[in-house]
Coordinates of C-alpha atoms in Angstrom, one line a residue:
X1 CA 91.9 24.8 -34.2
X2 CA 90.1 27.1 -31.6
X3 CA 86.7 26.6 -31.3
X4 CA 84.1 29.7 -32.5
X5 CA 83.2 32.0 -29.7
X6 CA 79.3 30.2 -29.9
X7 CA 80.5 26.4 -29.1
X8 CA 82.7 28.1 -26.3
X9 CA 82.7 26.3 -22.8
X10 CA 83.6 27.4 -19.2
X11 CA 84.9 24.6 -17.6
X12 CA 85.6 23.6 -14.4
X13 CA 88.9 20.9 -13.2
X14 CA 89.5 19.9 -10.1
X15 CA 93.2 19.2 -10.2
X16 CA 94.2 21.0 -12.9
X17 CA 97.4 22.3 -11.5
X18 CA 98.6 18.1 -10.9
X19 CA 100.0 16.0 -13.8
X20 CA 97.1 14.7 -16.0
X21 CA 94.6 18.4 -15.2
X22 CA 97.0 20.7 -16.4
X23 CA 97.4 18.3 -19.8
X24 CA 94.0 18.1 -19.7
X25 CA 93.9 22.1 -19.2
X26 CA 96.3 22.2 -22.1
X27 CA 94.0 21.0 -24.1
X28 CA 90.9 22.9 -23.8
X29 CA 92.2 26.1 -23.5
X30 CA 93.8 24.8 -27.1
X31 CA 90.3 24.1 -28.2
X32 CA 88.9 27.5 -27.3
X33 CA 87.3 26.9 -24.2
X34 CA 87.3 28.9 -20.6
X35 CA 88.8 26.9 -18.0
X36 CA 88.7 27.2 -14.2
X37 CA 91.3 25.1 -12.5
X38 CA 90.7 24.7 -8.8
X39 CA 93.4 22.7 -6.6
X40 CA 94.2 22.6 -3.2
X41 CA 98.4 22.1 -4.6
X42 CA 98.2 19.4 -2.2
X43 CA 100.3 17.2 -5.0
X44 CA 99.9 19.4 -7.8
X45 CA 102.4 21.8 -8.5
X46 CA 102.1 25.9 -9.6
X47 CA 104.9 24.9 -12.0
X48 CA 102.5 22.8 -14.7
X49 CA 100.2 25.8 -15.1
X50 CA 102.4 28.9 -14.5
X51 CA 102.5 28.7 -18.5
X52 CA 99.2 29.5 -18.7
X53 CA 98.7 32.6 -15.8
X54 CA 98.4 35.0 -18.8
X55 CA 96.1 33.8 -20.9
X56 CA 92.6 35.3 -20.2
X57 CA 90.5 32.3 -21.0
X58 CA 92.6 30.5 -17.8
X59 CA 91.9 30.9 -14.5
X60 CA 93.5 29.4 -11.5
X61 CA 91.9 28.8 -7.8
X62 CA 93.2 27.2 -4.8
X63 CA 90.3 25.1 -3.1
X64 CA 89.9 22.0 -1.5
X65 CA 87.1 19.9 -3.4
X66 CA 85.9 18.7 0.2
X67 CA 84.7 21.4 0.3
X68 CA 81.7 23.1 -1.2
X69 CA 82.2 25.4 -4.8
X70 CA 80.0 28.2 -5.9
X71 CA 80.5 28.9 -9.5
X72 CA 79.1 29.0 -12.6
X73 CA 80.2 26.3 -15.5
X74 CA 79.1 24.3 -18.8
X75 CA 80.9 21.4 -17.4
X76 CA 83.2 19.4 -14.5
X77 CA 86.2 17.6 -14.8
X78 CA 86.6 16.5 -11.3
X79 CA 90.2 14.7 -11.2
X80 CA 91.0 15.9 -7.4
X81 CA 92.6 13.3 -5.5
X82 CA 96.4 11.9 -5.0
X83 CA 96.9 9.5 -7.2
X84 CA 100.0 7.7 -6.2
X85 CA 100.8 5.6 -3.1
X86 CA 103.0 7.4 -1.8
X87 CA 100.4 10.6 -1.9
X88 CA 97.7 9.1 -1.1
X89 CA 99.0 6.9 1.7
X90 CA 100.9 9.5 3.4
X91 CA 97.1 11.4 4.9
X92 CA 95.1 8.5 4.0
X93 CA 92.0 9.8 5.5
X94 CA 92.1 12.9 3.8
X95 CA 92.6 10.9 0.6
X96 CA 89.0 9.1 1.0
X97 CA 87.3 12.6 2.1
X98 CA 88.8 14.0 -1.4
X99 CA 87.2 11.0 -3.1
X100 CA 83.9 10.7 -1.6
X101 CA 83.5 14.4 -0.2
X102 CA 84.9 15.8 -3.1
X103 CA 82.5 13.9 -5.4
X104 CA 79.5 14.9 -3.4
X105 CA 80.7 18.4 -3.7
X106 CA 81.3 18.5 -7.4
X107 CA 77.8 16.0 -7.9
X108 CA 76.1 18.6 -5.8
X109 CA 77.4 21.4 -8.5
X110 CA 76.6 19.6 -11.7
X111 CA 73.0 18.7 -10.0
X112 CA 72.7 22.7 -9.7
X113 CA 74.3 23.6 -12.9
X114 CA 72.4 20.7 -14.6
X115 CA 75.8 20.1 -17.0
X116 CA 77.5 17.1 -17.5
X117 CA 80.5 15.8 -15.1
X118 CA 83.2 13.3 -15.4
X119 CA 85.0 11.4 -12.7
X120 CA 88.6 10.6 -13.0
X121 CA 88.3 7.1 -11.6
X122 CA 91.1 4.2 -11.5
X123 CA 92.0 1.1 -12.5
X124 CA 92.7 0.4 -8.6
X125 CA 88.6 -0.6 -8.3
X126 CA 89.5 -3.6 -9.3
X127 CA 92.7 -3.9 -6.8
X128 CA 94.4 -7.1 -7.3
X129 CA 92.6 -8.4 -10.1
X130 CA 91.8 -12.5 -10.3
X131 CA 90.6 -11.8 -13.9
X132 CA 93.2 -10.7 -16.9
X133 CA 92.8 -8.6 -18.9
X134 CA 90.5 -6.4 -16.4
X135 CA 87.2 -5.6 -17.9
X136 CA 84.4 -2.6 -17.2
X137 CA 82.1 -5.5 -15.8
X138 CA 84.4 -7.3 -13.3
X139 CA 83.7 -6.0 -9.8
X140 CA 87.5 -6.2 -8.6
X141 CA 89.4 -7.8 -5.8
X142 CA 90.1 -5.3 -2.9
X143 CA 91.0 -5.3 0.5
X144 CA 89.1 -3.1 1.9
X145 CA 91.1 -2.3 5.6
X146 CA 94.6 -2.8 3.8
X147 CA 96.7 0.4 3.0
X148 CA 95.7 1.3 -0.1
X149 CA 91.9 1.3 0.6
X150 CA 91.7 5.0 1.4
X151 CA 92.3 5.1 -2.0
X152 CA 91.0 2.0 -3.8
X153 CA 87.6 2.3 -1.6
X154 CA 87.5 6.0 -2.0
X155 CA 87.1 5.8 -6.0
X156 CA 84.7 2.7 -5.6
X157 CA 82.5 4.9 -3.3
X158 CA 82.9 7.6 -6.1
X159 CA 81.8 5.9 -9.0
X160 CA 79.1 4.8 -6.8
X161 CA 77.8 8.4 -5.6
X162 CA 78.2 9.4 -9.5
X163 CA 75.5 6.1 -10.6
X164 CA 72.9 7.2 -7.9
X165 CA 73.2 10.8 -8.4
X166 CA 73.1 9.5 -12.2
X167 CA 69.7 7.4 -11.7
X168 CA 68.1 9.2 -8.9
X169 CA 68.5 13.0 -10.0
X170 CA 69.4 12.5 -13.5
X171 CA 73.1 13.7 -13.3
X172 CA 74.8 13.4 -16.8
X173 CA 78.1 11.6 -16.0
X174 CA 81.0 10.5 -17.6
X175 CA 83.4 7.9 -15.9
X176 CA 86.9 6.8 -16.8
X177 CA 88.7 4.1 -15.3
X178 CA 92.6 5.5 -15.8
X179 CA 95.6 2.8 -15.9
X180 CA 98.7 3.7 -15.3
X181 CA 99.4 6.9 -17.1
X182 CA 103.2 8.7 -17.4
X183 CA 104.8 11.4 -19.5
X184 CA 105.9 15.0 -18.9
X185 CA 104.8 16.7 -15.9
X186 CA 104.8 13.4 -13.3
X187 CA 105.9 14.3 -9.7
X188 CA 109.1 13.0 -9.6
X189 CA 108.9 11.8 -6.2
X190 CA 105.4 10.1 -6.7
X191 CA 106.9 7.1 -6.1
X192 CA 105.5 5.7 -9.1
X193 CA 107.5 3.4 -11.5
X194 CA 108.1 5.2 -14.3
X195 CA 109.0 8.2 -12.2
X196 CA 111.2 6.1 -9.7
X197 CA 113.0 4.3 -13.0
X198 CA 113.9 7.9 -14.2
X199 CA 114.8 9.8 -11.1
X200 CA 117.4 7.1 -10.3
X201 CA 118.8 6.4 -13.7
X202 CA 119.4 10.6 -14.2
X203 CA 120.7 10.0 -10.8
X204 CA 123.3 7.4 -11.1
X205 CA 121.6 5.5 -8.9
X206 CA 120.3 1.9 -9.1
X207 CA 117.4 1.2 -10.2
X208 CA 115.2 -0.3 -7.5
X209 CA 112.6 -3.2 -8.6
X210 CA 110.3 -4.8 -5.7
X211 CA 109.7 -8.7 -6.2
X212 CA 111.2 -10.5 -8.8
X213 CA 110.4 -7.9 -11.2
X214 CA 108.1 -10.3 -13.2
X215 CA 104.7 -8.0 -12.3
X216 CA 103.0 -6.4 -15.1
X217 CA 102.0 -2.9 -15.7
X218 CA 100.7 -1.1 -18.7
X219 CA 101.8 2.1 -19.6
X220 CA 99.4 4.8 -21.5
X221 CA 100.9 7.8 -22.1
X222 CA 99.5 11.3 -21.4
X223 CA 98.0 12.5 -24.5
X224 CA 96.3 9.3 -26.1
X225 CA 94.3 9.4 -21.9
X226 CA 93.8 13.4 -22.5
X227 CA 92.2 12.1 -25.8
X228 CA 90.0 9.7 -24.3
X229 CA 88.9 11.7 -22.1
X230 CA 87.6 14.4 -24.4
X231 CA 85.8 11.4 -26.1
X232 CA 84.4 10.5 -23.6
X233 CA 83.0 13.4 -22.5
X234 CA 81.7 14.6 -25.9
X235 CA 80.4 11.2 -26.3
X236 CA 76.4 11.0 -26.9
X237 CA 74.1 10.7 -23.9
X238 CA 73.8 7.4 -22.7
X239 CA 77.2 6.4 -22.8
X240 CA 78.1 6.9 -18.9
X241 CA 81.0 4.7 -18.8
X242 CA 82.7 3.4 -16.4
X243 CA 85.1 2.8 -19.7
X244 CA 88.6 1.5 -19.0
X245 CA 91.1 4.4 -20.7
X246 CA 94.6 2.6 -20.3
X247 CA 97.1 1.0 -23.0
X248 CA 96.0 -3.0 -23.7
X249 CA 100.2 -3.6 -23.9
X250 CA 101.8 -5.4 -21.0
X251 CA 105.4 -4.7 -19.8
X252 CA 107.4 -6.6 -16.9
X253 CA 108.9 -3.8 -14.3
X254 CA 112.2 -5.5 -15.8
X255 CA 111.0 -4.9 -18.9
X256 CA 110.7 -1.2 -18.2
X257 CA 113.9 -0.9 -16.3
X258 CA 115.7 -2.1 -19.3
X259 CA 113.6 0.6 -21.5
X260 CA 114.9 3.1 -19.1
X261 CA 118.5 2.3 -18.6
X262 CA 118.7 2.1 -22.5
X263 CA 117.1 5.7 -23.3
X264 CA 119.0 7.6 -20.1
X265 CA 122.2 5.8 -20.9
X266 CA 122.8 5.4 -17.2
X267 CA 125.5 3.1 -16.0
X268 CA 123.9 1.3 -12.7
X269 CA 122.1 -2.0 -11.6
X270 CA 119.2 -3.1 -11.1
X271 CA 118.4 -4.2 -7.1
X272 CA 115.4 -5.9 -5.9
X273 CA 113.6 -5.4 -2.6
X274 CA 110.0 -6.5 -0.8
X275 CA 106.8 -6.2 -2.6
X276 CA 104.8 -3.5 -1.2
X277 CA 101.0 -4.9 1.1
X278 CA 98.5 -5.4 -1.4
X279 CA 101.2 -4.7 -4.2
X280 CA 98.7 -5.9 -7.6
X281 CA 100.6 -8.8 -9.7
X282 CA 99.6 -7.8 -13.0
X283 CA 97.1 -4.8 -14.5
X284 CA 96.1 -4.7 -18.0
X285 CA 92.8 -3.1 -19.1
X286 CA 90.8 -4.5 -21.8
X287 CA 89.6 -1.5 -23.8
X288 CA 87.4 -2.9 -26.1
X289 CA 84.3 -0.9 -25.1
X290 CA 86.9 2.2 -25.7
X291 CA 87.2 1.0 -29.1
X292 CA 83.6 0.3 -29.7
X293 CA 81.7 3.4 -28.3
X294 CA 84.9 6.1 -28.3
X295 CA 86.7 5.1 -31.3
X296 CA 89.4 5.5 -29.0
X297 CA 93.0 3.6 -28.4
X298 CA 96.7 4.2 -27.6
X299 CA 99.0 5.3 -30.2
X300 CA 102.0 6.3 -28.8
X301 CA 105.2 3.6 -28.4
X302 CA 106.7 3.0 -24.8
X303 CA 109.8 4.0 -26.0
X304 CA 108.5 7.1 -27.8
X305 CA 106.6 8.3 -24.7
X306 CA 109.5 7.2 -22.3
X307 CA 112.0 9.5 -24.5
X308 CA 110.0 12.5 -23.8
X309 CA 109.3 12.0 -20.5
X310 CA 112.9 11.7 -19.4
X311 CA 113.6 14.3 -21.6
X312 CA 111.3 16.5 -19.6
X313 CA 112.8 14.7 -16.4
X314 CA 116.1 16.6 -17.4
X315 CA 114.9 20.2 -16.8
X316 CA 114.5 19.7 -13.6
X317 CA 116.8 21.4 -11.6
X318 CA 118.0 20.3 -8.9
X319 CA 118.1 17.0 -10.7
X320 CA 116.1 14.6 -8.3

């Protein structure tokens, strides 16, 4: 139900026009609130907001987070940044300015504004993990001059500008460590698993696994992380995070593939090529302080969330 005009919010996210901000979006203008998106359509897309050009509690601006933002606002969702390897790895210095720039410039804001922010951080700060399942107190395994460190190192340094701006100007943050996330609205060309698996299968094309197919990924779909991330945010002060928001259940990328073949009904194989440099074995977040301090877990079935995803997958035209 909308919120009464007196608990109304204006509220600011960065990257509300990619795949998890504009669900996010979604979702507050649903409870009531004002929201300001502001992206730089870098990865995001015009198409996972055009919905919501005419509703006069949504406004849309297109800015770059490394750079400075004037506004007035109750509170920051700052989820600017490429997400996906193939995004991020394509300009990968800009992808560490829009981590470590961009949270200076939105830290800098909430500092002014004196409201509380949250930073969309990753599961990729603790890289290729040497402890299973990954928990909010392990302090990762990362290489830090290896191709994905614009964007591992870039969310490390993050969370780091959002603990001292935290303890030395008493900055009210909130900070989520998002796992692998899918459901309606992915780029299809992210390059991302899910994405990939879907794309080709709608495509007749084979399916393309890299290794032996025996990595493990879990997969949290889009609303149960919008969820958390409300509850985090409207969690009592104190509770800073970082909290892992991802789903605890562990899938082989053959696993998946087979998910995906079964719900798309594609006729094609499955081929194997290279792992990708620095390529993590296995990812599974342990989410019991989640549990504990948000109340907060997964609910929705692979298969469910799969099923609406490639259903969404089939709107696009041209088919990709």
């Amino acid at each position: 139900m909308p919120r009464l005009y007196e608990s109304r919010k204006r509220i600011l996210v960065t990257g509300g026009a990619g795949f998890l901000g504009s669900h996010l979006i979604d979702r507050l203008i649903a409870q009531g609130h004002e929201v300001i998106c502001a992206d730089n359509l870098f990865t995001g897309t015009k198409r996972n907001i055009e919905h919501l050009h005419a509703n006069p509690r949504f406004e849309f601006l297109r800015h770059d987070v490394c750079n400075p933002l004037k506004l007035e606002v109750d509170e920051i969702y700052n989820l600017a940044c490429p997400a996906s390897p193939v995004h991020y790895q394509y300009n990968p210095v800009l992808t560490t300015k829009t981590s470590v720039m961009g949270a200076m410039n939105m830290l800098g804001l909430a500092k002014r504004l004196r409201c509380r922010i949250f930073q969309a951080s990753t599961s990729e700060v603790y890289g290729d993990p040497e402890v299973h399942p990954q928990r909010e107190d392990y302090w990762g395994h990362v290489n830090p001059i290896g191709t994905r460190a614009c964007y591992d190192e870039g969310k490390r340094c993050a969370e780091t500008l959002f603990f001292d701006y935290h303890r030395q100007h008493g900055v009210e943050i909130r900070v989520a460590r998002i796992f692998n996330t899918y459901g309606p609205r992915m780029h299809p060309r992210d390059g991302r698993v899910v994405s990939n698996f879907i794309t080709q299968a709608l495509a007749g094309e084979d399916l393309t696994v890299y290794g032996d197919g025996a990595q493990t990924r879990s997969f949290c779909y889009v609303d149960d992380l919008i969820d958390g991330f409300l509850r985090l945010m409207e969690a009592p002060s104190g509770v800073t995070g970082p909290v892992n928001l991802g789903n605890p259940h562990e899938f082989t990328m053959m696993e998946l593939s087979s998910q995906v073949l079964k719900l798309t009904g594609a006729s094609v194989k499955v081929i194997h090529q290279p792992l990708p440099a620095d390529d993590p074995r296995q990812r599974r977040p342990d989410i019991s302080l989640a549990r504990e301090t948000l109340g907060w877990e997964p609910k929705v079935e692979l298969a469910e969330g799969l099923a609406n995803t490639i259903a969404y997958f089939r709107t696009l035209s041209p088919p990709h």
